[in-house]
């Protein structure tokens, strides 16, 4: 019986931990909880809320845990008397949890993963513990009582610890969510110019011109984002400067904010990949902060550090040449979300994220490339990372019917501007595509081409040319050390 309870504890703990890491809303326990809430008749829900107030969710979880302990005990007894009945019960419980997780609104197939962890850990621990309890047969002696007790306690302990870690992690994110909800951002002192009509062709399947925050790619070295309290946040501006200083969040908000649109991209983006997005950022100009600190002659780099230990080396020149390099506090009209660096992050047009886009920012150190290296530079990436001119075919994919087909996508050359996009079909000539309106040289540009598709399999390739006349190279390069190159190529079946 204890073995059953212990394996239930270990399983649930491991599953919750997996959920906390993978996708907090996929927690098997909370999913089952939500399912229970959904299935609970209204009068009972009202009664529970009346009795427990905002503690209603705690009550529900407590009930579920007690229920799980009882079912775990039953599984332990069943497994001992009639194997594999206990393991079958564990599988059934995991199926319920997995089913609850994937049927939630907005759930993805991967949300079943934490329940699979539940299942694996539950079955393994139960089988192992019961094997130890059951006499090992005529020849062997039984296991020592001590090993059973230690095993049971270890499994239960591990489960409780994992569950506790998961709960602690999500409590932190609730605190950040509350802090974000309290932030009131000022209106921009310098609003972004209105988006010109025609920046988007509106071709279905092409990435939206402004990437919705919820779809914006996320890349960082943290399993769970650092949880910073804006009331305690302070930025240190230091290094080779005449006047080092510290600035707090309210002071930063009061600096007079700029609204700008910038396409941000990860150096790990493969040719044709989607680690790229465009947002409207609200932030304080970095050059104003640097002007206040007064960099000394000879300094050529700003090393920025985030609360997760990440750092980026950004050329001082890029931060002071007048482009919209900002300490962003807002994204797409909202407060900067925790996953994207709340409360403050850097956004710099023209550079890959790993050398410019420090999230959960805490420190700006004015220094030199010859004196300091950043996180990815010590791991095989180059110290400087200007974004490479590139383009992508978003549609069509797979197969289409013969006739006129719209081929479309995006091209980018941040802080230089896209001059031209061309498409090549099979071994044909490069043909000019139609370009959408340009919002600014700091954001991507849509393109389209009306193709009369004939039956068969065709290969489409795209290439862009930037404002300086540079033509996108066909030479294939890996993402390391300074960004992938090559032409995005897609195969289309027409029939
Ligand atoms: N603190 C911190 N900032 C970071 C990173 C990180 O790991 N930690 N990753 C960088 C990288 S590699 C990229 S591409 C961008 C991604 O920003 P996003 O997650 O908001 O899209 O953040 C940058 N800023
Ligand atoms: Mo990145």
Short mmCIF file of C-alpha atoms and ligand atoms in Angstrom, two decimals:
data_model
loop_
_atom_site.label_atom_id
_atom_site.label_comp_id
_atom_site.label_asym_id
_atom_site.label_seq_id
_atom_site.Cartn_x
_atom_site.Cartn_y
_atom_site.Cartn_z
CA UNK A 1 0.00 0.00 0.00
CA UNK A 2 2.81 2.38 0.90
CA UNK A 3 4.54 1.34 -2.31
CA UNK A 4 1.44 2.38 -4.23
CA UNK A 5 1.20 5.75 -2.52
CA UNK A 6 4.92 6.33 -3.04
CA UNK A 7 4.76 5.51 -6.74
CA UNK A 8 1.75 7.81 -7.13
CA UNK A 9 3.72 10.58 -5.41
CA UNK A 10 6.80 9.99 -7.53
CA UNK A 11 4.74 9.85 -10.71
CA UNK A 12 2.73 12.99 -10.03
CA UNK A 13 5.80 14.90 -8.88
CA UNK A 14 7.74 13.94 -12.00
CA UNK A 15 4.77 14.77 -14.25
CA UNK A 16 4.30 18.20 -12.66
CA UNK A 17 7.99 18.92 -12.98
CA UNK A 18 7.90 17.91 -16.65
CA UNK A 19 4.93 20.23 -17.12
CA UNK A 20 6.62 23.12 -15.30
CA UNK A 21 9.57 22.76 -17.65
CA UNK A 22 7.70 22.05 -20.89
CA UNK A 23 4.47 23.94 -20.66
CA UNK A 24 3.08 25.03 -17.28
CA UNK A 25 -0.52 24.91 -18.47
CA UNK A 26 -0.07 21.24 -19.41
CA UNK A 27 0.23 20.19 -15.75
CA UNK A 28 -1.55 16.82 -15.52
CA UNK A 29 -2.81 17.62 -12.03
CA UNK A 30 -4.16 21.02 -13.04
CA UNK A 31 -5.64 19.61 -16.26
CA UNK A 32 -7.53 16.97 -14.34
CA UNK A 33 -8.50 19.72 -11.92
CA UNK A 34 -9.88 21.81 -14.77
CA UNK A 35 -11.71 18.79 -16.12
CA UNK A 36 -13.23 18.21 -12.70
CA UNK A 37 -14.26 21.86 -12.51
CA UNK A 38 -15.87 21.56 -15.94
CA UNK A 39 -17.71 18.41 -14.93
CA UNK A 40 -18.77 19.63 -11.49
CA UNK A 41 -22.42 20.65 -11.41
CA UNK A 42 -22.98 24.36 -10.88
CA UNK A 43 -24.53 24.10 -7.41
CA UNK A 44 -21.57 22.14 -6.10
CA UNK A 45 -19.10 24.62 -7.63
CA UNK A 46 -20.99 27.46 -5.98
CA UNK A 47 -20.98 25.61 -2.66
CA UNK A 48 -17.23 25.00 -2.82
CA UNK A 49 -16.54 28.63 -3.69
CA UNK A 50 -18.85 29.78 -0.89
CA UNK A 51 -17.02 27.55 1.58
CA UNK A 52 -13.43 28.14 0.46
CA UNK A 53 -13.44 31.48 -1.40
CA UNK A 54 -10.28 31.97 -3.46
CA UNK A 55 -8.99 28.85 -1.73
CA UNK A 56 -11.34 26.85 -3.97
CA UNK A 57 -8.53 25.78 -6.28
CA UNK A 58 -6.38 24.73 -3.33
CA UNK A 59 -9.30 22.69 -2.01
CA UNK A 60 -9.75 21.00 -5.35
CA UNK A 61 -6.07 20.13 -5.62
CA UNK A 62 -6.10 18.79 -2.05
CA UNK A 63 -9.10 16.59 -2.88
CA UNK A 64 -7.35 15.35 -6.01
CA UNK A 65 -4.17 14.56 -4.08
CA UNK A 66 -6.09 12.60 -1.43
CA UNK A 67 -7.92 10.76 -4.19
CA UNK A 68 -4.61 10.01 -5.88
CA UNK A 69 -3.13 8.70 -2.64
CA UNK A 70 -6.14 6.37 -2.21
CA UNK A 71 -5.89 5.20 -5.82
CA UNK A 72 -2.13 4.79 -5.40
CA UNK A 73 -2.67 2.61 -2.34
CA UNK A 74 -5.23 0.56 -4.26
CA UNK A 75 -2.74 0.18 -7.12
CA UNK A 76 -0.07 -1.00 -4.67
CA UNK A 77 -2.36 -3.68 -3.19
CA UNK A 78 -3.65 -4.76 -6.59
CA UNK A 79 -0.13 -5.05 -7.97
CA UNK A 80 0.94 -7.17 -5.02
CA UNK A 81 -2.03 -9.53 -5.21
CA UNK A 82 -2.75 -9.66 -8.93
CA UNK A 83 -0.03 -8.20 -11.11
CA UNK A 84 -0.21 -6.38 -13.38
CA UNK A 85 -3.56 -5.01 -12.11
CA UNK A 86 -1.82 -2.18 -10.23
CA UNK A 87 0.15 -1.07 -13.25
CA UNK A 88 -3.01 -1.18 -15.36
CA UNK A 89 -4.63 1.19 -12.88
CA UNK A 90 -1.63 3.57 -13.18
CA UNK A 91 -1.93 3.48 -16.98
CA UNK A 92 -5.65 4.29 -16.75
CA UNK A 93 -4.95 7.26 -14.46
CA UNK A 94 -2.27 8.55 -16.85
CA UNK A 95 -4.71 8.19 -19.76
CA UNK A 96 -7.26 10.31 -17.90
CA UNK A 97 -4.61 12.93 -17.11
CA UNK A 98 -3.26 12.93 -20.67
CA UNK A 99 -6.76 13.15 -22.08
CA UNK A 100 -7.57 16.06 -19.80
CA UNK A 101 -4.34 17.83 -20.79
CA UNK A 102 -4.78 17.58 -24.56
CA UNK A 103 -8.46 18.48 -24.56
CA UNK A 104 -7.94 21.78 -22.76
CA UNK A 105 -8.54 24.86 -24.81
CA UNK A 106 -5.42 25.84 -26.73
CA UNK A 107 -3.67 22.58 -25.87
CA UNK A 108 -1.08 21.05 -28.18
CA UNK A 109 -0.32 17.38 -28.75
CA UNK A 110 2.93 17.72 -26.80
CA UNK A 111 0.87 18.53 -23.73
CA UNK A 112 0.38 14.82 -23.30
CA UNK A 113 4.11 14.51 -22.50
CA UNK A 114 3.89 15.26 -18.75
CA UNK A 115 1.23 12.54 -18.42
CA UNK A 116 3.52 10.12 -20.23
CA UNK A 117 6.15 10.99 -17.63
CA UNK A 118 3.51 10.28 -14.96
CA UNK A 119 2.84 6.94 -16.56
CA UNK A 120 6.46 5.87 -16.99
CA UNK A 121 7.55 6.90 -13.50
CA UNK A 122 4.40 5.44 -11.89
CA UNK A 123 4.69 2.05 -13.60
CA UNK A 124 8.44 1.75 -13.04
CA UNK A 125 8.41 2.75 -9.40
CA UNK A 126 5.40 0.59 -8.62
CA UNK A 127 6.88 -2.47 -10.33
CA UNK A 128 10.25 -1.95 -8.65
CA UNK A 129 8.82 -1.50 -5.17
CA UNK A 130 6.39 -4.38 -5.43
CA UNK A 131 9.14 -6.66 -6.77
CA UNK A 132 11.10 -5.94 -3.63
CA UNK A 133 8.19 -6.64 -1.32
CA UNK A 134 7.12 -9.89 -2.98
CA UNK A 135 9.21 -12.85 -1.77
CA UNK A 136 11.82 -13.47 -4.44
CA UNK A 137 10.95 -17.17 -4.82
CA UNK A 138 12.05 -20.32 -3.11
CA UNK A 139 15.75 -19.98 -3.73
CA UNK A 140 16.38 -16.34 -2.93
CA UNK A 141 15.71 -14.81 0.44
CA UNK A 142 13.18 -11.99 0.69
CA UNK A 143 14.40 -8.44 0.40
CA UNK A 144 15.50 -6.79 3.56
CA UNK A 145 12.79 -4.81 5.23
CA UNK A 146 15.19 -1.92 5.26
CA UNK A 147 15.57 -1.78 1.48
CA UNK A 148 11.80 -1.72 1.01
CA UNK A 149 11.36 1.09 3.50
CA UNK A 150 14.25 3.07 2.04
CA UNK A 151 13.00 2.53 -1.52
CA UNK A 152 9.46 3.58 -0.66
CA UNK A 153 10.60 6.62 1.24
CA UNK A 154 12.99 7.62 -1.55
CA UNK A 155 10.29 7.36 -4.22
CA UNK A 156 7.79 9.32 -2.14
CA UNK A 157 10.42 11.89 -1.22
CA UNK A 158 11.54 12.38 -4.82
CA UNK A 159 7.94 12.83 -5.90
CA UNK A 160 7.19 15.40 -3.20
CA UNK A 161 10.39 17.30 -3.98
CA UNK A 162 9.63 17.40 -7.71
CA UNK A 163 6.07 18.51 -7.01
CA UNK A 164 7.29 21.18 -4.64
CA UNK A 165 9.79 22.50 -7.22
CA UNK A 166 7.06 22.65 -9.84
CA UNK A 167 4.71 24.51 -7.51
CA UNK A 168 7.41 26.94 -6.46
CA UNK A 169 8.18 27.68 -10.12
CA UNK A 170 4.56 28.38 -11.00
CA UNK A 171 3.98 30.48 -7.87
CA UNK A 172 6.82 32.68 -9.11
CA UNK A 173 5.25 33.09 -12.52
CA UNK A 174 1.95 34.04 -10.87
CA UNK A 175 3.76 36.79 -8.96
CA UNK A 176 5.26 38.09 -12.20
CA UNK A 177 1.87 37.97 -13.89
CA UNK A 178 0.46 40.08 -11.05
CA UNK A 179 3.35 42.55 -11.32
CA UNK A 180 2.85 42.83 -15.08
CA UNK A 181 -0.86 43.45 -14.58
CA UNK A 182 -0.05 46.39 -12.27
CA UNK A 183 2.31 48.15 -14.71
CA UNK A 184 0.94 51.27 -16.41
CA UNK A 185 3.09 52.22 -19.37
CA UNK A 186 3.21 55.87 -20.43
CA UNK A 187 2.18 56.83 -23.94
CA UNK A 188 5.16 57.04 -26.32
CA UNK A 189 6.76 60.47 -26.53
CA UNK A 190 7.76 59.52 -30.09
CA UNK A 191 5.08 57.20 -31.52
CA UNK A 192 5.96 54.96 -34.46
CA UNK A 193 4.81 56.41 -37.78
CA UNK A 194 1.56 54.84 -38.94
CA UNK A 195 2.05 51.62 -40.90
CA UNK A 196 1.85 52.45 -44.61
CA UNK A 197 -1.06 50.83 -46.40
CA UNK A 198 0.11 47.83 -48.36
CA UNK A 199 2.89 46.50 -46.11
CA UNK A 200 0.99 43.24 -46.28
CA UNK A 201 -0.44 41.51 -49.34
CA UNK A 202 -2.72 39.55 -47.05
CA UNK A 203 -1.79 36.28 -48.74
CA UNK A 204 -3.06 33.44 -46.52
CA UNK A 205 -0.20 31.41 -45.10
CA UNK A 206 2.31 34.27 -45.13
CA UNK A 207 3.58 35.34 -41.70
CA UNK A 208 1.54 38.33 -40.47
CA UNK A 209 3.42 41.61 -40.86
CA UNK A 210 3.35 42.24 -37.10
CA UNK A 211 3.87 38.98 -35.26
CA UNK A 212 1.29 38.53 -32.50
CA UNK A 213 3.06 38.40 -29.14
CA UNK A 214 1.71 34.93 -28.42
CA UNK A 215 3.25 33.62 -31.67
CA UNK A 216 6.56 35.41 -31.26
CA UNK A 217 9.45 32.95 -31.19
CA UNK A 218 11.19 32.52 -27.86
CA UNK A 219 14.85 31.59 -27.52
CA UNK A 220 16.87 31.77 -24.34
CA UNK A 221 19.06 29.73 -22.05
CA UNK A 222 16.48 29.55 -19.22
CA UNK A 223 14.14 26.61 -18.65
CA UNK A 224 11.85 28.93 -16.73
CA UNK A 225 12.16 32.70 -17.27
CA UNK A 226 13.79 34.65 -14.43
CA UNK A 227 11.10 36.29 -12.32
CA UNK A 228 12.01 39.90 -11.66
CA UNK A 229 10.14 42.29 -9.44
CA UNK A 230 9.88 45.65 -11.24
CA UNK A 231 9.76 47.42 -7.88
CA UNK A 232 13.21 46.07 -7.06
CA UNK A 233 14.62 46.19 -10.60
CA UNK A 234 17.66 48.32 -11.17
CA UNK A 235 19.88 48.70 -14.20
CA UNK A 236 23.56 49.33 -13.65
CA UNK A 237 25.32 51.36 -16.33
CA UNK A 238 29.01 51.01 -15.74
CA UNK A 239 32.45 50.20 -17.16
CA UNK A 240 34.57 52.60 -19.16
CA UNK A 241 32.38 55.62 -18.50
CA UNK A 242 32.85 59.00 -16.85
CA UNK A 243 29.66 58.71 -14.81
CA UNK A 244 28.45 55.25 -13.88
CA UNK A 245 24.87 55.24 -12.59
CA UNK A 246 21.93 53.07 -11.66
CA UNK A 247 18.40 53.55 -12.88
CA UNK A 248 15.16 52.07 -11.60
CA UNK A 249 12.05 51.05 -13.48
CA UNK A 250 9.85 54.12 -12.81
CA UNK A 251 12.71 56.42 -13.78
CA UNK A 252 13.21 54.51 -17.02
CA UNK A 253 9.49 54.80 -17.84
CA UNK A 254 9.72 58.54 -17.23
CA UNK A 255 12.60 59.00 -19.67
CA UNK A 256 10.38 59.70 -22.67
CA UNK A 257 9.77 56.52 -24.61
CA UNK A 258 10.11 55.76 -28.30
CA UNK A 259 7.86 53.40 -30.20
CA UNK A 260 9.57 51.50 -32.99
CA UNK A 261 9.05 48.46 -35.19
CA UNK A 262 11.94 46.07 -35.42
CA UNK A 263 12.29 42.60 -36.90
CA UNK A 264 14.15 40.44 -34.41
CA UNK A 265 15.91 37.30 -35.51
CA UNK A 266 17.86 34.46 -33.97
CA UNK A 267 21.26 33.46 -35.31
CA UNK A 268 20.04 29.86 -34.99
CA UNK A 269 17.43 30.44 -37.66
CA UNK A 270 18.07 28.00 -40.50
CA UNK A 271 17.46 29.12 -44.05
CA UNK A 272 13.67 29.18 -44.38
CA UNK A 273 13.21 28.95 -40.60
CA UNK A 274 10.78 30.77 -38.37
CA UNK A 275 12.97 32.10 -35.54
CA UNK A 276 12.16 35.60 -36.70
CA UNK A 277 9.39 38.02 -35.87
CA UNK A 278 8.40 41.66 -36.04
CA UNK A 279 6.97 43.59 -33.13
CA UNK A 280 6.20 47.13 -32.12
CA UNK A 281 8.48 47.91 -29.21
CA UNK A 282 8.12 50.68 -26.66
CA UNK A 283 11.35 51.64 -24.99
CA UNK A 284 13.93 54.11 -23.83
CA UNK A 285 16.65 55.00 -26.36
CA UNK A 286 19.88 53.30 -25.32
CA UNK A 287 21.92 56.20 -26.72
CA UNK A 288 20.32 58.53 -24.14
CA UNK A 289 21.45 56.27 -21.29
CA UNK A 290 24.92 56.00 -22.75
CA UNK A 291 25.12 59.76 -23.23
CA UNK A 292 24.33 60.17 -19.55
CA UNK A 293 27.12 57.74 -18.61
CA UNK A 294 29.62 59.28 -21.07
CA UNK A 295 31.70 56.42 -22.52
CA UNK A 296 35.46 57.00 -22.49
CA UNK A 297 37.49 57.16 -25.68
CA UNK A 298 38.63 53.72 -26.80
CA UNK A 299 35.53 51.86 -25.65
CA UNK A 300 33.89 50.03 -28.57
CA UNK A 301 31.44 47.55 -27.04
CA UNK A 302 28.59 47.34 -24.55
CA UNK A 303 28.36 44.07 -22.67
CA UNK A 304 24.77 43.61 -21.50
CA UNK A 305 23.87 41.02 -18.89
CA UNK A 306 20.54 39.40 -18.07
CA UNK A 307 19.34 37.92 -14.78
CA UNK A 308 19.81 34.41 -16.21
CA UNK A 309 23.53 34.93 -16.69
CA UNK A 310 23.23 35.50 -20.44
CA UNK A 311 25.33 38.29 -21.91
CA UNK A 312 25.64 39.98 -25.29
CA UNK A 313 28.39 42.05 -26.91
CA UNK A 314 26.96 44.94 -28.90
CA UNK A 315 29.12 47.41 -30.83
CA UNK A 316 28.95 50.80 -29.11
CA UNK A 317 28.72 52.37 -32.56
CA UNK A 318 25.46 50.57 -33.33
CA UNK A 319 23.94 51.74 -30.05
CA UNK A 320 24.80 55.39 -30.69
CA UNK A 321 24.40 55.86 -34.47
CA UNK A 322 20.82 57.02 -34.25
CA UNK A 323 18.94 53.81 -35.03
CA UNK A 324 16.10 52.67 -32.79
CA UNK A 325 18.17 50.73 -30.26
CA UNK A 326 15.97 50.65 -27.15
CA UNK A 327 15.56 49.27 -23.69
CA UNK A 328 12.09 47.89 -24.36
CA UNK A 329 9.40 47.83 -21.68
CA UNK A 330 6.47 47.24 -24.02
CA UNK A 331 5.72 44.87 -26.89
CA UNK A 332 2.86 45.14 -29.37
CA UNK A 333 0.91 47.57 -27.21
CA UNK A 334 1.21 45.55 -24.00
CA UNK A 335 3.70 45.30 -21.18
CA UNK A 336 6.77 43.26 -22.15
CA UNK A 337 5.81 39.66 -21.26
CA UNK A 338 7.91 37.55 -18.89
CA UNK A 339 9.02 35.19 -21.65
CA UNK A 340 10.34 38.13 -23.65
CA UNK A 341 12.31 39.71 -20.83
CA UNK A 342 10.06 41.52 -18.34
CA UNK A 343 10.64 44.09 -17.05
CA UNK A 344 13.29 45.38 -19.49
CA UNK A 345 15.09 44.01 -22.54
CA UNK A 346 17.25 45.33 -25.35
CA UNK A 347 16.11 45.53 -28.97
CA UNK A 348 18.59 46.64 -31.61
CA UNK A 349 17.75 46.71 -35.33
CA UNK A 350 20.26 44.95 -37.59
CA UNK A 351 21.86 42.49 -35.18
CA UNK A 352 21.04 38.90 -34.27
CA UNK A 353 19.43 38.46 -30.86
CA UNK A 354 22.47 36.78 -29.32
CA UNK A 355 24.56 39.96 -29.63
CA UNK A 356 21.88 42.53 -28.94
CA UNK A 357 18.55 41.49 -27.49
CA UNK A 358 19.32 40.80 -23.82
CA UNK A 359 16.16 39.99 -21.87
CA UNK A 360 15.70 40.43 -18.11
CA UNK A 361 18.38 43.10 -18.44
CA UNK A 362 20.38 44.06 -15.34
CA UNK A 363 23.65 45.58 -16.45
CA UNK A 364 25.24 47.54 -19.27
CA UNK A 365 29.01 47.59 -19.13
CA UNK A 366 30.84 49.83 -21.56
CA UNK A 367 34.00 47.97 -22.55
CA UNK A 368 36.03 46.78 -25.56
CA UNK A 369 35.82 43.73 -27.79
CA UNK A 370 39.45 43.13 -26.87
CA UNK A 371 38.66 43.09 -23.16
CA UNK A 372 35.45 41.07 -22.74
CA UNK A 373 33.48 38.24 -24.37
CA UNK A 374 29.78 37.43 -24.19
CA UNK A 375 27.85 34.22 -23.52
CA UNK A 376 27.68 32.79 -27.06
CA UNK A 377 31.07 34.15 -28.08
CA UNK A 378 32.73 31.84 -25.59
CA UNK A 379 30.68 29.00 -27.12
CA UNK A 380 31.79 29.23 -30.73
CA UNK A 381 29.79 32.16 -32.11
CA UNK A 382 31.36 35.33 -33.37
CA UNK A 383 31.64 38.42 -31.22
CA UNK A 384 29.76 40.55 -33.74
CA UNK A 385 26.55 39.39 -35.34
CA UNK A 386 25.02 41.62 -38.00
CA UNK A 387 21.90 40.00 -39.47
CA UNK A 388 22.50 38.48 -42.89
CA UNK A 389 20.36 39.38 -45.87
CA UNK A 390 17.81 36.61 -46.38
CA UNK A 391 14.42 35.63 -47.74
CA UNK A 392 11.82 32.94 -47.23
CA UNK A 393 9.03 31.29 -49.21
CA UNK A 394 5.93 30.94 -46.99
CA UNK A 395 3.46 29.68 -49.61
CA UNK A 396 2.74 27.43 -51.35
CA UNK A 397 3.86 24.33 -49.51
CA UNK A 398 3.26 20.75 -50.55
CA UNK A 399 0.92 20.47 -53.50
CA UNK A 400 -1.29 22.81 -55.53
CA UNK A 401 -3.63 22.60 -58.48
CA UNK A 402 -2.37 23.69 -61.92
CA UNK A 403 -3.08 27.29 -62.87
CA UNK A 404 -2.17 30.63 -61.35
CA UNK A 405 -0.63 30.14 -57.90
CA UNK A 406 0.54 32.93 -55.61
CA UNK A 407 4.06 32.30 -54.36
CA UNK A 408 4.77 34.63 -51.42
CA UNK A 409 6.89 35.20 -48.38
CA UNK A 410 9.16 37.66 -46.61
CA UNK A 411 12.66 39.05 -47.09
CA UNK A 412 14.81 40.95 -44.62
CA UNK A 413 17.94 43.08 -44.44
CA UNK A 414 17.50 44.87 -41.13
CA UNK A 415 18.77 48.43 -41.04
CA UNK A 416 19.79 48.22 -44.70
CA UNK A 417 16.49 47.60 -46.45
CA UNK A 418 15.30 45.15 -49.10
CA UNK A 419 15.56 46.46 -52.66
CA UNK A 420 14.48 43.48 -54.68
CA UNK A 421 13.28 39.90 -54.39
CA UNK A 422 13.55 37.35 -57.16
CA UNK A 423 12.14 33.88 -57.70
CA UNK A 424 13.57 31.11 -59.81
CA UNK A 425 11.44 28.22 -60.97
CA UNK A 426 13.35 25.03 -61.76
CA UNK A 427 16.24 26.01 -64.03
CA UNK A 428 14.51 29.10 -65.36
CA UNK A 429 15.71 32.71 -65.14
CA UNK A 430 15.51 34.79 -61.94
CA UNK A 431 12.27 36.74 -62.14
CA UNK A 432 11.45 39.88 -60.17
CA UNK A 433 8.73 39.55 -57.57
CA UNK A 434 6.26 42.22 -56.53
CA UNK A 435 7.29 43.95 -53.30
CA UNK A 436 4.86 45.13 -50.63
CA UNK A 437 5.24 48.63 -49.19
CA UNK A 438 8.29 49.15 -46.99
CA UNK A 439 7.43 50.11 -43.41
CA UNK A 440 11.06 50.90 -42.60
CA UNK A 441 14.50 49.47 -43.26
CA UNK A 442 14.39 47.83 -39.81
CA UNK A 443 11.60 45.39 -40.60
CA UNK A 444 11.00 42.59 -43.06
CA UNK A 445 9.29 43.08 -46.37
CA UNK A 446 6.65 40.93 -48.00
CA UNK A 447 6.88 39.78 -51.61
CA UNK A 448 4.70 37.81 -54.00
CA UNK A 449 4.81 36.29 -57.45
CA UNK A 450 1.99 35.03 -59.61
CA UNK A 451 3.11 31.74 -61.00
CA UNK A 452 1.35 29.80 -63.72
CA UNK A 453 1.93 26.33 -62.37
CA UNK A 454 2.05 23.39 -64.75
CA UNK A 455 1.66 19.73 -63.81
CA UNK A 456 4.65 18.02 -62.30
CA UNK A 457 7.10 18.65 -59.49
CA UNK A 458 8.80 22.04 -59.44
CA UNK A 459 11.59 23.56 -57.42
CA UNK A 460 11.21 27.19 -56.30
CA UNK A 461 14.10 29.29 -55.02
CA UNK A 462 14.08 32.82 -53.68
CA UNK A 463 16.78 35.44 -53.28
CA UNK A 464 16.83 39.04 -52.11
CA UNK A 465 18.97 42.05 -52.92
CA UNK A 466 19.56 44.77 -50.35
CA UNK A 467 19.83 48.55 -50.69
CA UNK A 468 23.58 48.40 -51.09
CA UNK A 469 23.19 46.11 -54.10
CA UNK A 470 24.32 43.01 -52.26
CA UNK A 471 22.67 39.88 -53.68
CA UNK A 472 21.79 37.11 -51.24
CA UNK A 473 24.40 34.38 -51.54
CA UNK A 474 23.59 30.84 -52.58
CA UNK A 475 26.60 29.57 -50.66
CA UNK A 476 25.38 27.30 -47.89
CA UNK A 477 26.65 28.11 -44.41
CA UNK A 478 25.67 26.65 -41.07
CA UNK A 479 24.18 28.85 -38.32
CA UNK A 480 27.47 28.83 -36.39
CA UNK A 481 29.49 30.99 -36.06
CA UNK A 482 27.57 33.96 -37.44
CA UNK A 483 24.32 32.95 -39.13
CA UNK A 484 23.13 30.62 -41.89
CA UNK A 485 23.28 31.44 -45.59
CA UNK A 486 21.90 29.77 -48.68
CA UNK A 487 18.71 30.12 -50.68
CA UNK A 488 15.37 28.94 -49.38
CA UNK A 489 14.24 26.24 -51.75
CA UNK A 490 10.88 24.47 -51.78
CA UNK A 491 9.48 21.65 -53.83
CA UNK A 492 5.91 21.96 -55.03
CA UNK A 493 3.84 19.21 -56.54
CA UNK A 494 1.35 20.47 -59.09
CA UNK A 495 -1.39 18.08 -60.07
N1 LIG B 1 18.63 37.07 -20.79
C1 LIG B 1 18.65 36.51 -22.01
N2 LIG B 1 18.41 37.28 -23.07
C2 LIG B 1 18.42 36.75 -24.31
C3 LIG B 1 18.71 35.38 -24.51
C4 LIG B 1 18.96 34.59 -23.36
O1 LIG B 1 19.22 33.38 -23.44
N3 LIG B 1 18.90 35.18 -22.13
N4 LIG B 1 18.72 34.88 -25.77
C5 LIG B 1 18.94 35.82 -26.87
C6 LIG B 1 18.65 35.25 -28.17
S1 LIG B 1 19.73 34.08 -28.73
C7 LIG B 1 17.62 35.69 -28.94
S2 LIG B 1 17.47 35.17 -30.53
C8 LIG B 1 16.61 36.63 -28.42
C9 LIG B 1 15.23 36.03 -28.56
O2 LIG B 1 14.28 36.89 -28.00
P1 LIG B 1 12.78 36.40 -27.84
O3 LIG B 1 12.80 35.14 -27.04
O4 LIG B 1 12.03 37.51 -27.21
O5 LIG B 1 12.27 36.13 -29.25
O6 LIG B 1 16.82 36.91 -27.07
C10 LIG B 1 18.16 37.11 -26.71
N5 LIG B 1 18.18 37.56 -25.35
MO1 LIG B 2 19.23 33.62 -30.82
#
